[in-house]
Amino acid sequence: MSLMQENEIKFYCPQNINELDQIIKTSKEKLTFVAGTTDLMALEHEWKKINNLVDLNCVKELSQKIEIQSDGILIGAAVPMSGIINHSLIKDKFTILVEALQQVGSEQIQNRATLGGNIINASPAGDSLPVLNVLNAQLWIGPQKNGEFEKIQVSEIMSGPDETTLKTNKYIAYVLFPFPEGENLFWYFRKVGQREALAISKLSLAVLGWFKNGKIENIRISAGAVTAQVKRAIKTESALINKELNEKLIDEARKSLEDEIAPITDIRSNVEYRKQICGELLRDALFQVKLEN
Amino acid sequence: MKPNPKNFRVDAAEKLHGKTQYIRDEKIEGLWYGATIRSPYPRARIKDIQFNPDFDWDTVTVVTAKDILNNYVSMLENDMPFLADKITNYYGEAIVILAGPKKDNLDEAKKHIKIQFEELPAILDMLESETSDVKIFGTNNLFKDILIKNGDLEVAKKEADEIVHIEVRTGFQEQMYMEPQGIVALPEKDRVVIRGSIQCPYYVKGALDTMFDGKKEITVIHVPTGGAFGGKEDYPSIIAGHAALLAVKSGHPVAFFFDREEDIQFTTKRHPSYHNDTAYVTKDGKILGLDIQMVLDSGAYCTLSQVVLARAALTASNCYYIPNIRIRAKAVATNIVPPGAFRGFGGPQAVFAIEMLIEKIANQLDLSPVDVRRKNLIGLGQQTPTGQILKYSVSGKETFEDVLERSDFEIKYLDFKKNNIPILEKLSKGEYPKQKRSDVLRGIGIAPSQHGAGFTGTGENVIKGKIRVEINKNGQPVIYSAQTEMGQGEVTAFQIILSEALQIRRDDVIVAEVNTDFVPNSGPTVASRSTMVVGSLLVDAANEIIREFQNRLKENGKIDFEYRQGYFYSGEKIISFKETAKMYSDLKVEKQYEHPPIIQFDDVKWKGDAYPTYSWAAAVAEVEVDPVTFEIKVTKFYTTHEIGKAINYDQAVAQIQGGSLQGIGYALYENIRAENGKFNVQGFSDYIIPTTTEMPDFEVSILENPYPFGPFGAKGLGELPLVGAAPAVVSALWMIFGREFNEIPVLPEDVFSLFY
């Protein structure tokens, strides 16, 4: 009863991508694309601003497709996270993604929430973003031009807290996860929240890398909720690449990461904790790698 | 799977299937919505209220302070207005209320009301209240000042080997019931009917009778209530008043349905507390004397703070026998949302404080925290600080020993200490603390607790709760009482008590809807009193029904009937309860409560039986702290409760688990602060309460030690599980870190700051 708002909303339910692109082409108004609506449900005051709602769940390709390609796995941006979590090949090849998604909200949320939604929300605390960054995820942006999607790196889409570079009436169609090129992968994901389920993170850290000839050949590091835009910690990464992993190096990397992030104090945590613990998580990640190699 | 296999909650199936109709589910013809304009300052003078003529004021109804006959909420002090008139005393205090059929239009109307304020200096720190030049209440901002003395502290000071001192603080806690506040007022000719999510319908009726100065008949009807925990004890009186004023003025039914944000920002919470305590102890840990000072931040208006303070003061020595004690307790006014009732009602603050003092005694004297507690536990025949001699149903020692043994406390205490040594060593040197992935810091903590069952002091004799049992045409007894079901299991408990006392089937007992036109005032549903106090009236009523039926049968047949297992029996005649009841379906039995004369209390001198009896508990918490992130998790929770008699065993276990989890939340998760008088949280996403994921493995044990005046020996249960949980958890943190923890909630950031 209290949820009733009295503005009219035109609702679109396109059945496939061509229909979707056609709606966009002919529309003169701003369209609001939604998938899981887990955030929209909680933002009652935003509802009034919506005039045209496009439900991407209707678009089968976007809400169902998980396709193995030669260079990686292509996932529809509107596939519910539980669909990704329960996919045996993803579990096998991209365990870090599955582990991160399992820590999003609760199982009920995972049954509705989508990668596309998490990305477009552009929250510094978005749970999947650090992992998407270390996996070098590629975003396919619609509508198609000459039958082609525009392709950008996930690191290019976030321009600030709750802000993206995506223009009006564009949408994320697919997320492509390229197979990591190295062997003997190591990875780490840790989300720190005030409780285990249904908590917005205080900070998180994703690390992915591999060794070659006893040295770190490549490493990608991305921290959540400690920078305005979730991105890779390039400086810290380069401090580690082509090095042998030892305690001294780990300590340097930890300090480097602490310098590379710019956390704030808010209701969930404070600067000191976020800064230090982010470094501690990297130390934890690298020590575990060291202990196991 | 069978639904609700043990059927221990008669209301469960409907709730689980979503069939229960809460107030928001009701279809009410012509319903208008209420809205509130609140103060944007912690303290300000209201200079003027202007209504912009550009708005069509015929589309809404507006009420301000000048429309109200008696503008105060009838409670203990009558100091709180329904709507602020000249001065507003807290951020969020209601100044103007309005109602209309459309929410959008209401929002628009709100924009066209302009209130001019002059901001005034405010009191935002409870410790500055008493000496502040700002006067919120009386001459010194004290809602209540209590002094309890027993023995002679000077003797303790002389004989003591050691003095141990601690300052302790506890924070606000929000009740976080699932259903936010919701009330509808329906206007009739000379009457207003209130329906809503209400814990104590007669409180609401009393408040509205006073507000309308008796010029309106008031009917209050309890609608299924989705949790309350004390949060719907005093607060509904305010919004019922608002809804009633708007309903009468507009002629429409008016609803106040708070959303979560409005609810968490402006309704009552647990009182924050400050404690400054000194113990005089022997070197082996015997407490000879205690000097306790406590302050409760009681907000802008008195609400129930005087009684909350009384319970806190009377619980200050927890389960310990202290020969010489002085307790000074003050409820002080601040310009913050008034706190009110919350499960435990002052007990959790008091028990947390003394348990931290005990930890400090053990720490300072290098004694085992178990031994210090054991040495001081109170027993049968000993005196409480009010001089009450415990004569029956005392189980502080039994619950303590039971939980120690069941949890293997002593062994784990040593094992965990050993486990922690290398991790702590590395942490203190700033080194990577783990040797293997699974390394964690492990702690184990213990705390006994008690809760005085029923009202404090003479409360029960003032209320004199009354119930009525009527026999209906089908030969079923119907219970009329003001006790409300809010998820705690009251209806089931009452059915069990009356059916067992009458030796009939539980299904044959009916509990009437709580409507103040029909049910007598059996007192509020608070203070862990429904089962023990009102339940005892049900047993009395059952006995009278049986006696009365025997008399009537005898009048009829001139022979004596014996009552056995649901049958009246005499020689060759036997007749069931139901058949008898159908014959005499006009029978009505009323019972009124008064303490047995053995229970006496002087609430001026604070001497005597502060509570008719106490329920006892002891909890052991096993805690893990992640050495990398300092995240704290309670993994195992053992608790032993002695509650006289468990009327509904499975529901008692559920209550103990739920209450303990709420206490764990109080200790580790629930963080809410007033920043310049404004709460810093909006709802479930930033006020973090434990979920099922945070629920530890529970090992619950219930001991029985009958209370002679309770139904089948039962005592109060509802609040006790929350009282001792927080100190047990924090005791485990003392054990891990060997450092003082004196404030809750303890967050990972706090533990982190021990090392960085």
mmCIF file with all atom_site columns, N, CA and C in Angstrom, chain A residues 1-2 5-6 48 190 192-197 202 267-270 272-273 276-277 280-281 283-284 287-288 291-292, chain B residues 24 33 103-104 430-432 434-435 437 626 628-629 631 633 668-669 680-681 684 688-689 691 693-694 747-749 752 756:
data_model
loop_
_atom_site.group_PDB
_atom_site.id
_atom_site.type_symbol
_atom_site.label_atom_id
_atom_site.label_alt_id
_atom_site.label_comp_id
_atom_site.label_asym_id
_atom_site.label_entity_id
_atom_site.label_seq_id
_atom_site.pdbx_PDB_ins_code
_atom_site.Cartn_x
_atom_site.Cartn_y
_atom_site.Cartn_z
_atom_site.occupancy
_atom_site.B_iso_or_equiv
_atom_site.pdbx_formal_charge
_atom_site.auth_seq_id
_atom_site.auth_comp_id
_atom_site.auth_asym_id
_atom_site.auth_atom_id
_atom_site.pdbx_PDB_model_num
ATOM 1   N N  . MET A 1 1   ? 0.827  -1.203  0.000   1.00 0.00 ? 1   MET A N  1
ATOM 2   C CA . MET A 1 1   ? 0.000  0.000   0.000   1.00 0.00 ? 1   MET A CA 1
ATOM 3   C C  . MET A 1 1   ? 0.866  1.259   0.000   1.00 0.00 ? 1   MET A C  1
ATOM 4   N N  . SER A 1 2   ? 1.824  1.274   0.922   1.00 0.00 ? 2   SER A N  1
ATOM 5   C CA . SER A 1 2   ? 2.697  2.448   0.978   1.00 0.00 ? 2   SER A CA 1
ATOM 6   C C  . SER A 1 2   ? 3.644  2.474   -0.217  1.00 0.00 ? 2   SER A C  1
ATOM 7   N N  . GLN A 1 5   ? 3.037  4.141   -6.138  1.00 0.00 ? 5   GLN A N  1
ATOM 8   C CA . GLN A 1 5   ? 3.358  5.460   -6.656  1.00 0.00 ? 5   GLN A CA 1
ATOM 9   C C  . GLN A 1 5   ? 2.440  5.703   -7.832  1.00 0.00 ? 5   GLN A C  1
ATOM 10  N N  . GLU A 1 6   ? 2.214  6.950   -8.124  1.00 0.00 ? 6   GLU A N  1
ATOM 11  C CA . GLU A 1 6   ? 1.172  7.202   -9.114  1.00 0.00 ? 6   GLU A CA 1
ATOM 12  C C  . GLU A 1 6   ? 1.681  7.769   -10.436 1.00 0.00 ? 6   GLU A C  1
ATOM 13  N N  . LYS A 1 48  ? 9.705  7.121   -9.205  1.00 0.00 ? 48  LYS A N  1
ATOM 14  C CA . LYS A 1 48  ? 9.004  8.223   -9.861  1.00 0.00 ? 48  LYS A CA 1
ATOM 15  C C  . LYS A 1 48  ? 9.743  8.714   -11.094 1.00 0.00 ? 48  LYS A C  1
ATOM 16  N N  . ARG A 1 190 ? 38.421 -12.352 -1.112  1.00 0.00 ? 190 ARG A N  1
ATOM 17  C CA . ARG A 1 190 ? 37.940 -12.239 0.270   1.00 0.00 ? 190 ARG A CA 1
ATOM 18  C C  . ARG A 1 190 ? 37.096 -10.986 0.372   1.00 0.00 ? 190 ARG A C  1
ATOM 19  N N  . VAL A 1 192 ? 35.068 -8.670  3.148   1.00 0.00 ? 192 VAL A N  1
ATOM 20  C CA . VAL A 1 192 ? 34.940 -8.411  4.573   1.00 0.00 ? 192 VAL A CA 1
ATOM 21  C C  . VAL A 1 192 ? 33.712 -7.527  4.772   1.00 0.00 ? 192 VAL A C  1
ATOM 22  N N  . GLY A 1 193 ? 32.726 -8.086  5.476   1.00 0.00 ? 193 GLY A N  1
ATOM 23  C CA . GLY A 1 193 ? 31.509 -7.329  5.762   1.00 0.00 ? 193 GLY A CA 1
ATOM 24  C C  . GLY A 1 193 ? 31.202 -7.419  7.240   1.00 0.00 ? 193 GLY A C  1
ATOM 25  N N  . GLN A 1 194 ? 30.233 -6.649  7.712   1.00 0.00 ? 194 GLN A N  1
ATOM 26  C CA . GLN A 1 194 ? 29.946 -6.686  9.145   1.00 0.00 ? 194 GLN A CA 1
ATOM 27  C C  . GLN A 1 194 ? 29.249 -7.984  9.530   1.00 0.00 ? 194 GLN A C  1
ATOM 28  N N  . ARG A 1 195 ? 28.682 -8.686  8.537   1.00 0.00 ? 195 ARG A N  1
ATOM 29  C CA . ARG A 1 195 ? 28.222 -10.046 8.814   1.00 0.00 ? 195 ARG A CA 1
ATOM 30  C C  . ARG A 1 195 ? 28.417 -10.849 7.538   1.00 0.00 ? 195 ARG A C  1
ATOM 31  N N  . GLU A 1 196 ? 28.207 -12.167 7.645   1.00 0.00 ? 196 GLU A N  1
ATOM 32  C CA . GLU A 1 196 ? 28.573 -13.026 6.516   1.00 0.00 ? 196 GLU A CA 1
ATOM 33  C C  . GLU A 1 196 ? 27.607 -12.932 5.355   1.00 0.00 ? 196 GLU A C  1
ATOM 34  N N  . ALA A 1 197 ? 26.328 -12.793 5.668   1.00 0.00 ? 197 ALA A N  1
ATOM 35  C CA . ALA A 1 197 ? 25.347 -12.722 4.581   1.00 0.00 ? 197 ALA A CA 1
ATOM 36  C C  . ALA A 1 197 ? 24.685 -11.356 4.602   1.00 0.00 ? 197 ALA A C  1
ATOM 37  N N  . LYS A 1 202 ? 32.785 -3.979  3.598   1.00 0.00 ? 202 LYS A N  1
ATOM 38  C CA . LYS A 1 202 ? 33.670 -2.940  4.125   1.00 0.00 ? 202 LYS A CA 1
ATOM 39  C C  . LYS A 1 202 ? 34.846 -2.787  3.170   1.00 0.00 ? 202 LYS A C  1
ATOM 40  N N  . ILE A 1 267 ? 29.544 4.603   7.433   1.00 0.00 ? 267 ILE A N  1
ATOM 41  C CA . ILE A 1 267 ? 28.809 3.821   8.427   1.00 0.00 ? 267 ILE A CA 1
ATOM 42  C C  . ILE A 1 267 ? 29.367 2.408   8.572   1.00 0.00 ? 267 ILE A C  1
ATOM 43  N N  . ARG A 1 268 ? 29.982 1.887   7.492   1.00 0.00 ? 268 ARG A N  1
ATOM 44  C CA . ARG A 1 268 ? 30.399 0.486   7.540   1.00 0.00 ? 268 ARG A CA 1
ATOM 45  C C  . ARG A 1 268 ? 31.782 0.260   8.154   1.00 0.00 ? 268 ARG A C  1
ATOM 46  N N  . SER A 1 269 ? 32.676 1.232   8.009   1.00 0.00 ? 269 SER A N  1
ATOM 47  C CA . SER A 1 269 ? 34.011 1.033   8.574   1.00 0.00 ? 269 SER A CA 1
ATOM 48  C C  . SER A 1 269 ? 34.765 2.367   8.562   1.00 0.00 ? 269 SER A C  1
ATOM 49  N N  . ASN A 1 270 ? 36.058 2.312   8.884   1.00 0.00 ? 270 ASN A N  1
ATOM 50  C CA . ASN A 1 270 ? 36.830 3.551   8.881   1.00 0.00 ? 270 ASN A CA 1
ATOM 51  C C  . ASN A 1 270 ? 38.078 3.429   8.009   1.00 0.00 ? 270 ASN A C  1
ATOM 52  N N  . GLU A 1 272 ? 41.321 3.811   8.619   1.00 0.00 ? 272 GLU A N  1
ATOM 53  C CA . GLU A 1 272 ? 42.474 3.070   9.141   1.00 0.00 ? 272 GLU A CA 1
ATOM 54  C C  . GLU A 1 272 ? 42.302 1.576   8.916   1.00 0.00 ? 272 GLU A C  1
ATOM 55  N N  . TYR A 1 273 ? 41.106 1.086   9.292   1.00 0.00 ? 273 TYR A N  1
ATOM 56  C CA . TYR A 1 273 ? 40.848 -0.342  9.156   1.00 0.00 ? 273 TYR A CA 1
ATOM 57  C C  . TYR A 1 273 ? 40.898 -0.757  7.690   1.00 0.00 ? 273 TYR A C  1
ATOM 58  N N  . GLN A 1 276 ? 44.583 -0.614  6.239   1.00 0.00 ? 276 GLN A N  1
ATOM 59  C CA . GLN A 1 276 ? 45.468 -1.645  6.766   1.00 0.00 ? 276 GLN A CA 1
ATOM 60  C C  . GLN A 1 276 ? 45.011 -3.047  6.361   1.00 0.00 ? 276 GLN A C  1
ATOM 61  N N  . ILE A 1 277 ? 43.713 -3.294  6.509   1.00 0.00 ? 277 ILE A N  1
ATOM 62  C CA . ILE A 1 277 ? 43.228 -4.651  6.266   1.00 0.00 ? 277 ILE A CA 1
ATOM 63  C C  . ILE A 1 277 ? 43.307 -4.999  4.780   1.00 0.00 ? 277 ILE A C  1
ATOM 64  N N  . GLU A 1 280 ? 46.579 -6.202  4.509   1.00 0.00 ? 280 GLU A N  1
ATOM 65  C CA . GLU A 1 280 ? 46.674 -7.509  5.190   1.00 0.00 ? 280 GLU A CA 1
ATOM 66  C C  . GLU A 1 280 ? 46.086 -8.625  4.326   1.00 0.00 ? 280 GLU A C  1
ATOM 67  N N  . LEU A 1 281 ? 45.016 -8.306  3.609   1.00 0.00 ? 281 LEU A N  1
ATOM 68  C CA . LEU A 1 281 ? 44.415 -9.325  2.739   1.00 0.00 ? 281 LEU A CA 1
ATOM 69  C C  . LEU A 1 281 ? 45.381 -9.713  1.630   1.00 0.00 ? 281 LEU A C  1
ATOM 70  N N  . ARG A 1 283 ? 48.601 -9.536  1.849   1.00 0.00 ? 283 ARG A N  1
ATOM 71  C CA . ARG A 1 283 ? 49.626 -10.341 2.504   1.00 0.00 ? 283 ARG A CA 1
ATOM 72  C C  . ARG A 1 283 ? 49.128 -11.766 2.717   1.00 0.00 ? 283 ARG A C  1
ATOM 73  N N  . ASP A 1 284 ? 47.858 -11.871 3.133   1.00 0.00 ? 284 ASP A N  1
ATOM 74  C CA . ASP A 1 284 ? 47.252 -13.184 3.339   1.00 0.00 ? 284 ASP A CA 1
ATOM 75  C C  . ASP A 1 284 ? 47.241 -13.962 2.024   1.00 0.00 ? 284 ASP A C  1
ATOM 76  N N  . PHE A 1 287 ? 50.915 -14.879 1.061   1.00 0.00 ? 287 PHE A N  1
ATOM 77  C CA . PHE A 1 287 ? 51.469 -15.898 1.952   1.00 0.00 ? 287 PHE A CA 1
ATOM 78  C C  . PHE A 1 287 ? 50.876 -17.261 1.648   1.00 0.00 ? 287 PHE A C  1
ATOM 79  N N  . GLN A 1 288 ? 49.572 -17.264 1.357   1.00 0.00 ? 288 GLN A N  1
ATOM 80  C CA . GLN A 1 288 ? 48.951 -18.548 1.023   1.00 0.00 ? 288 GLN A CA 1
ATOM 81  C C  . GLN A 1 288 ? 49.527 -19.101 -0.273  1.00 0.00 ? 288 GLN A C  1
ATOM 82  N N  . LEU A 1 291 ? 52.939 -20.428 0.654   1.00 0.00 ? 291 LEU A N  1
ATOM 83  C CA . LEU A 1 291 ? 52.886 -21.674 1.407   1.00 0.00 ? 291 LEU A CA 1
ATOM 84  C C  . LEU A 1 291 ? 52.542 -22.844 0.496   1.00 0.00 ? 291 LEU A C  1
ATOM 85  N N  . GLU A 1 292 ? 51.782 -22.571 -0.544  1.00 0.00 ? 292 GLU A N  1
ATOM 86  C CA . GLU A 1 292 ? 51.326 -23.667 -1.396  1.00 0.00 ? 292 GLU A CA 1
ATOM 87  C C  . GLU A 1 292 ? 52.239 -23.886 -2.600  1.00 0.00 ? 292 GLU A C  1
ATOM 88  N N  . ARG B 2 24  ? -1.433 -3.850  7.807   1.00 0.00 ? 24  ARG B N  1
ATOM 89  C CA . ARG B 2 24  ? -1.305 -3.347  6.438   1.00 0.00 ? 24  ARG B CA 1
ATOM 90  C C  . ARG B 2 24  ? -2.069 -4.206  5.428   1.00 0.00 ? 24  ARG B C  1
ATOM 91  N N  . TYR B 2 33  ? -4.064 8.294   4.691   1.00 0.00 ? 33  TYR B N  1
ATOM 92  C CA . TYR B 2 33  ? -2.730 8.049   5.232   1.00 0.00 ? 33  TYR B CA 1
ATOM 93  C C  . TYR B 2 33  ? -2.272 9.240   6.065   1.00 0.00 ? 33  TYR B C  1
ATOM 94  N N  . LYS B 2 103 ? -0.894 9.695   -1.082  1.00 0.00 ? 103 LYS B N  1
ATOM 95  C CA . LYS B 2 103 ? 0.426  9.952   -0.497  1.00 0.00 ? 103 LYS B CA 1
ATOM 96  C C  . LYS B 2 103 ? 1.170  11.056  -1.234  1.00 0.00 ? 103 LYS B C  1
ATOM 97  N N  . ASP B 2 104 ? 1.025  11.086  -2.554  1.00 0.00 ? 104 ASP B N  1
ATOM 98  C CA . ASP B 2 104 ? 1.727  12.120  -3.324  1.00 0.00 ? 104 ASP B CA 1
ATOM 99  C C  . ASP B 2 104 ? 1.301  13.513  -2.891  1.00 0.00 ? 104 ASP B C  1
ATOM 100 N N  . GLY B 2 430 ? 53.687 -7.525  14.346  1.00 0.00 ? 430 GLY B N  1
ATOM 101 C CA . GLY B 2 430 ? 53.344 -7.041  13.012  1.00 0.00 ? 430 GLY B CA 1
ATOM 102 C C  . GLY B 2 430 ? 53.646 -8.046  11.912  1.00 0.00 ? 430 GLY B C  1
ATOM 103 N N  . GLU B 2 431 ? 53.905 -9.300  12.307  1.00 0.00 ? 431 GLU B N  1
ATOM 104 C CA . GLU B 2 431 ? 54.208 -10.321 11.300  1.00 0.00 ? 431 GLU B CA 1
ATOM 105 C C  . GLU B 2 431 ? 52.926 -10.984 10.808  1.00 0.00 ? 431 GLU B C  1
ATOM 106 N N  . TYR B 2 432 ? 53.061 -11.701 9.682   1.00 0.00 ? 432 TYR B N  1
ATOM 107 C CA . TYR B 2 432 ? 51.910 -12.447 9.181   1.00 0.00 ? 432 TYR B CA 1
ATOM 108 C C  . TYR B 2 432 ? 51.515 -13.488 10.226  1.00 0.00 ? 432 TYR B C  1
ATOM 109 N N  . LYS B 2 434 ? 49.489 -16.123 10.466  1.00 0.00 ? 434 LYS B N  1
ATOM 110 C CA . LYS B 2 434 ? 49.021 -17.504 10.286  1.00 0.00 ? 434 LYS B CA 1
ATOM 111 C C  . LYS B 2 434 ? 50.148 -18.429 9.819   1.00 0.00 ? 434 LYS B C  1
ATOM 112 N N  . GLN B 2 435 ? 50.062 -19.676 10.273  1.00 0.00 ? 435 GLN B N  1
ATOM 113 C CA . GLN B 2 435 ? 50.973 -20.690 9.760   1.00 0.00 ? 435 GLN B CA 1
ATOM 114 C C  . GLN B 2 435 ? 50.275 -21.569 8.745   1.00 0.00 ? 435 GLN B C  1
ATOM 115 N N  . ARG B 2 437 ? 46.295 -21.953 6.565   1.00 0.00 ? 437 ARG B N  1
ATOM 116 C CA . ARG B 2 437 ? 45.108 -21.223 6.140   1.00 0.00 ? 437 ARG B CA 1
ATOM 117 C C  . ARG B 2 437 ? 44.036 -21.152 7.236   1.00 0.00 ? 437 ARG B C  1
ATOM 118 N N  . ASP B 2 626 ? 39.237 -13.798 13.376  1.00 0.00 ? 626 ASP B N  1
ATOM 119 C CA . ASP B 2 626 ? 40.132 -13.962 12.233  1.00 0.00 ? 626 ASP B CA 1
ATOM 120 C C  . ASP B 2 626 ? 41.361 -13.081 12.459  1.00 0.00 ? 626 ASP B C  1
ATOM 121 N N  . VAL B 2 628 ? 43.556 -12.038 10.493  1.00 0.00 ? 628 VAL B N  1
ATOM 122 C CA . VAL B 2 628 ? 43.869 -11.121 9.393   1.00 0.00 ? 628 VAL B CA 1
ATOM 123 C C  . VAL B 2 628 ? 42.906 -9.938  9.360   1.00 0.00 ? 628 VAL B C  1
ATOM 124 N N  . THR B 2 629 ? 41.618 -10.230 9.539   1.00 0.00 ? 629 THR B N  1
ATOM 125 C CA . THR B 2 629 ? 40.612 -9.165  9.405   1.00 0.00 ? 629 THR B CA 1
ATOM 126 C C  . THR B 2 629 ? 39.980 -8.751  10.734  1.00 0.00 ? 629 THR B C  1
ATOM 127 N N  . GLU B 2 631 ? 37.589 -10.100 12.115  1.00 0.00 ? 631 GLU B N  1
ATOM 128 C CA . GLU B 2 631 ? 36.169 -10.426 12.155  1.00 0.00 ? 631 GLU B CA 1
ATOM 129 C C  . GLU B 2 631 ? 35.924 -11.400 13.312  1.00 0.00 ? 631 GLU B C  1
ATOM 130 N N  . LYS B 2 633 ? 33.336 -14.051 15.296  1.00 0.00 ? 633 LYS B N  1
ATOM 131 C CA . LYS B 2 633 ? 32.183 -14.916 15.065  1.00 0.00 ? 633 LYS B CA 1
ATOM 132 C C  . LYS B 2 633 ? 31.960 -15.810 16.274  1.00 0.00 ? 633 LYS B C  1
ATOM 133 N N  . LEU B 2 668 ? 28.106 -7.702  19.254  1.00 0.00 ? 668 LEU B N  1
ATOM 134 C CA . LEU B 2 668 ? 29.051 -7.713  18.135  1.00 0.00 ? 668 LEU B CA 1
ATOM 135 C C  . LEU B 2 668 ? 28.610 -6.995  16.864  1.00 0.00 ? 668 LEU B C  1
ATOM 136 N N  . TYR B 2 669 ? 27.330 -6.776  16.678  1.00 0.00 ? 669 TYR B N  1
ATOM 137 C CA . TYR B 2 669 ? 26.887 -6.307  15.365  1.00 0.00 ? 669 TYR B CA 1
ATOM 138 C C  . TYR B 2 669 ? 26.162 -4.969  15.388  1.00 0.00 ? 669 TYR B C  1
ATOM 139 N N  . ASN B 2 680 ? 22.451 7.426   12.892  1.00 0.00 ? 680 ASN B N  1
ATOM 140 C CA . ASN B 2 680 ? 23.261 7.302   11.676  1.00 0.00 ? 680 ASN B CA 1
ATOM 141 C C  . ASN B 2 680 ? 22.923 6.080   10.833  1.00 0.00 ? 680 ASN B C  1
ATOM 142 N N  . VAL B 2 681 ? 21.748 5.485   11.045  1.00 0.00 ? 681 VAL B N  1
ATOM 143 C CA . VAL B 2 681 ? 21.372 4.329   10.226  1.00 0.00 ? 681 VAL B CA 1
ATOM 144 C C  . VAL B 2 681 ? 19.973 4.512   9.644   1.00 0.00 ? 681 VAL B C  1
ATOM 145 N N  . PHE B 2 684 ? 17.806 -2.060  7.449   1.00 0.00 ? 684 PHE B N  1
ATOM 146 C CA . PHE B 2 684 ? 18.479 -3.355  7.542   1.00 0.00 ? 684 PHE B CA 1
ATOM 147 C C  . PHE B 2 684 ? 19.843 -3.380  6.863   1.00 0.00 ? 684 PHE B C  1
ATOM 148 N N  . ILE B 2 688 ? 23.100 -3.582  11.328  1.00 0.00 ? 688 ILE B N  1
ATOM 149 C CA . ILE B 2 688 ? 23.387 -4.988  11.080  1.00 0.00 ? 688 ILE B CA 1
ATOM 150 C C  . ILE B 2 688 ? 22.958 -5.840  12.276  1.00 0.00 ? 688 ILE B C  1
ATOM 151 N N  . ILE B 2 689 ? 21.969 -6.704  12.039  1.00 0.00 ? 689 ILE B N  1
ATOM 152 C CA . ILE B 2 689 ? 21.593 -7.681  13.068  1.00 0.00 ? 689 ILE B CA 1
ATOM 153 C C  . ILE B 2 689 ? 22.022 -9.067  12.596  1.00 0.00 ? 689 ILE B C  1
ATOM 154 N N  . THR B 2 691 ? 21.952 -12.721 11.216  1.00 0.00 ? 691 THR B N  1
ATOM 155 C CA . THR B 2 691 ? 21.022 -13.533 10.428  1.00 0.00 ? 691 THR B CA 1
ATOM 156 C C  . THR B 2 691 ? 21.255 -14.998 10.798  1.00 0.00 ? 691 THR B C  1
ATOM 157 N N  . THR B 2 693 ? 22.932 -17.000 9.264   1.00 0.00 ? 693 THR B N  1
ATOM 158 C CA . THR B 2 693 ? 24.346 -17.305 9.004   1.00 0.00 ? 693 THR B CA 1
ATOM 159 C C  . THR B 2 693 ? 25.205 -17.024 10.233  1.00 0.00 ? 693 THR B C  1
ATOM 160 N N  . GLU B 2 694 ? 24.808 -16.037 11.019  1.00 0.00 ? 694 GLU B N  1
ATOM 161 C CA . GLU B 2 694 ? 25.594 -15.692 12.211  1.00 0.00 ? 694 GLU B CA 1
ATOM 162 C C  . GLU B 2 694 ? 25.168 -16.529 13.420  1.00 0.00 ? 694 GLU B C  1
ATOM 163 N N  . LEU B 2 747 ? 33.388 -4.094  17.646  1.00 0.00 ? 747 LEU B N  1
ATOM 164 C CA . LEU B 2 747 ? 33.450 -4.321  16.207  1.00 0.00 ? 747 LEU B CA 1
ATOM 165 C C  . LEU B 2 747 ? 34.862 -4.745  15.810  1.00 0.00 ? 747 LEU B C  1
ATOM 166 N N  . PRO B 2 748 ? 35.029 -5.356  14.639  1.00 0.00 ? 748 PRO B N  1
ATOM 167 C CA . PRO B 2 748 ? 36.376 -5.737  14.193  1.00 0.00 ? 748 PRO B CA 1
ATOM 168 C C  . PRO B 2 748 ? 37.327 -4.536  14.226  1.00 0.00 ? 748 PRO B C  1
ATOM 169 N N  . GLU B 2 749 ? 36.794 -3.354  13.936  1.00 0.00 ? 749 GLU B N  1
ATOM 170 C CA . GLU B 2 749 ? 37.629 -2.148  13.952  1.00 0.00 ? 749 GLU B CA 1
ATOM 171 C C  . GLU B 2 749 ? 38.195 -1.886  15.355  1.00 0.00 ? 749 GLU B C  1
ATOM 172 N N  . PHE B 2 752 ? 40.938 -4.509  15.938  1.00 0.00 ? 752 PHE B N  1
ATOM 173 C CA . PHE B 2 752 ? 42.029 -4.069  15.054  1.00 0.00 ? 752 PHE B CA 1
ATOM 174 C C  . PHE B 2 752 ? 42.861 -2.975  15.725  1.00 0.00 ? 752 PHE B C  1
ATOM 175 N N  . TYR B 2 756 ? 46.969 -1.933  15.827  1.00 0.00 ? 756 TYR B N  1
ATOM 176 C CA . TYR B 2 756 ? 47.485 -0.972  14.844  1.00 0.00 ? 756 TYR B CA 1
ATOM 177 C C  . TYR B 2 756 ? 47.229 0.453   15.300  1.00 0.00 ? 756 TYR B C  1
#
